[in-house]
Amino acid sequence: MLVGIGASLNSKWESIIALAARYAIPTIYPLREAVVAGGLMSYAPSQSNAYHQAGIYAGRILKGEKPADLPVMQATKFEFTLNLKTAKTLGLDVPMIIQMTADEVIE
């Protein structure tokens, strides 16, 4: 199952994670925090990179550039987080190559 992101879902992470575990549904989340809380995996833009980009924008605006003149920036760095404890609970055997490509593995 692929969980989206949105205001209506932000307060329901724990319920979604619990239901996915209860029904043994492998699930990918849009935020690392859901995986830390017990979700299986996430593939999401790097939060630290997003904050860095926001800082660059703020700096440019403070130096006098007009916000309307600044280009729209999209995420360029993504992070893959995997929770092996959850995978084991779901009865999944995660291949080593997948574990090696993860930016963070929670055991």
Coordinates of C-alpha atoms in Angstrom, one line a residue:
M1 CA 0.0 0.0 0.0
L2 CA 1.2 3.5 -0.8
V3 CA 0.3 6.1 1.7
G4 CA 0.0 9.7 0.5
I5 CA 0.7 12.9 2.3
G6 CA -1.8 15.5 3.4
A7 CA -3.2 17.3 6.3
S8 CA -5.9 14.7 6.8
L9 CA -3.3 11.9 7.1
N10 CA -0.7 13.7 9.3
S11 CA -2.6 13.0 12.5
K12 CA -3.4 9.4 11.6
W13 CA 0.1 7.9 11.1
E14 CA -0.2 5.7 14.2
S15 CA -3.6 4.3 13.1
I16 CA -2.4 3.6 9.6
I17 CA 0.7 1.9 10.8
A18 CA -1.3 -0.2 13.3
L19 CA -3.8 -1.2 10.6
A20 CA -1.1 -2.1 8.1
A21 CA 0.6 -4.3 10.7
R22 CA -2.7 -5.9 11.8
Y23 CA -3.6 -6.9 8.3
A24 CA 0.0 -7.6 7.3
I25 CA 0.0 -5.1 4.4
P26 CA 3.5 -4.0 3.2
T27 CA 3.3 -0.2 3.1
I28 CA 5.5 2.7 1.9
Y29 CA 5.1 6.1 3.5
P30 CA 6.0 9.6 2.4
L31 CA 7.9 10.5 5.6
R32 CA 10.8 8.9 7.5
E33 CA 9.0 9.5 10.7
A34 CA 6.3 6.9 9.9
V35 CA 9.0 4.3 9.4
V36 CA 10.6 5.2 12.7
A37 CA 7.2 4.7 14.3
G38 CA 6.9 1.2 12.9
G39 CA 6.1 1.6 9.2
L40 CA 7.8 -0.7 6.7
M41 CA 9.6 1.8 4.4
S42 CA 9.6 5.4 3.1
Y43 CA 11.0 7.0 0.0
A44 CA 10.8 10.8 0.4
P45 CA 12.6 14.0 -0.3
S46 CA 15.5 14.7 2.2
Q47 CA 14.2 16.9 4.9
S48 CA 17.6 18.4 5.6
N49 CA 18.0 19.2 2.0
A50 CA 14.6 20.8 1.9
Y51 CA 15.5 23.0 4.9
H52 CA 18.8 23.9 3.2
Q53 CA 16.9 25.0 0.1
A54 CA 14.4 27.0 2.2
G55 CA 17.4 28.8 3.8
I56 CA 18.8 29.7 0.4
Y57 CA 15.4 31.1 -0.6
A58 CA 15.1 33.1 2.6
G59 CA 18.6 34.5 2.1
R60 CA 17.9 35.5 -1.5
I61 CA 14.7 37.3 -0.4
L62 CA 16.5 39.0 2.5
K63 CA 19.1 40.3 0.1
G64 CA 16.3 42.0 -1.9
E65 CA 15.3 39.5 -4.6
K66 CA 11.6 39.4 -5.3
P67 CA 10.0 36.1 -4.4
A68 CA 8.0 36.1 -7.7
D69 CA 11.4 36.2 -9.6
L70 CA 12.8 33.1 -7.8
P71 CA 12.6 29.8 -9.7
V72 CA 10.4 27.0 -8.4
M73 CA 12.7 24.3 -6.9
Q74 CA 11.9 20.6 -6.7
A75 CA 13.5 18.1 -4.5
T76 CA 16.7 16.7 -5.9
K77 CA 17.8 14.4 -3.1
F78 CA 15.5 11.5 -1.9
E79 CA 16.1 9.1 1.1
F80 CA 15.0 5.5 1.3
T81 CA 14.4 4.3 4.9
L82 CA 13.7 0.6 5.7
N83 CA 12.5 -0.9 8.9
L84 CA 13.7 -4.5 9.1
K85 CA 11.9 -5.2 12.4
T86 CA 8.6 -4.4 10.7
A87 CA 9.6 -6.5 7.6
K88 CA 10.3 -9.5 9.9
T89 CA 6.9 -9.0 11.6
L90 CA 5.2 -9.0 8.2
G91 CA 7.1 -12.2 7.3
L92 CA 9.1 -10.4 4.6
D93 CA 12.6 -11.4 3.6
V94 CA 14.2 -8.2 2.4
P95 CA 17.0 -9.0 -0.1
M96 CA 20.5 -7.7 0.9
I97 CA 20.7 -5.5 -2.2
I98 CA 17.6 -3.6 -1.1
Q99 CA 19.1 -3.2 2.4
M100 CA 22.3 -2.0 0.9
T101 CA 20.6 0.7 -1.2
A102 CA 18.7 2.1 1.8
D103 CA 19.9 5.4 3.2
E104 CA 18.8 4.2 6.6
V105 CA 18.0 0.7 7.9
I106 CA 16.2 0.5 11.2
E107 CA 16.7 -2.9 12.9

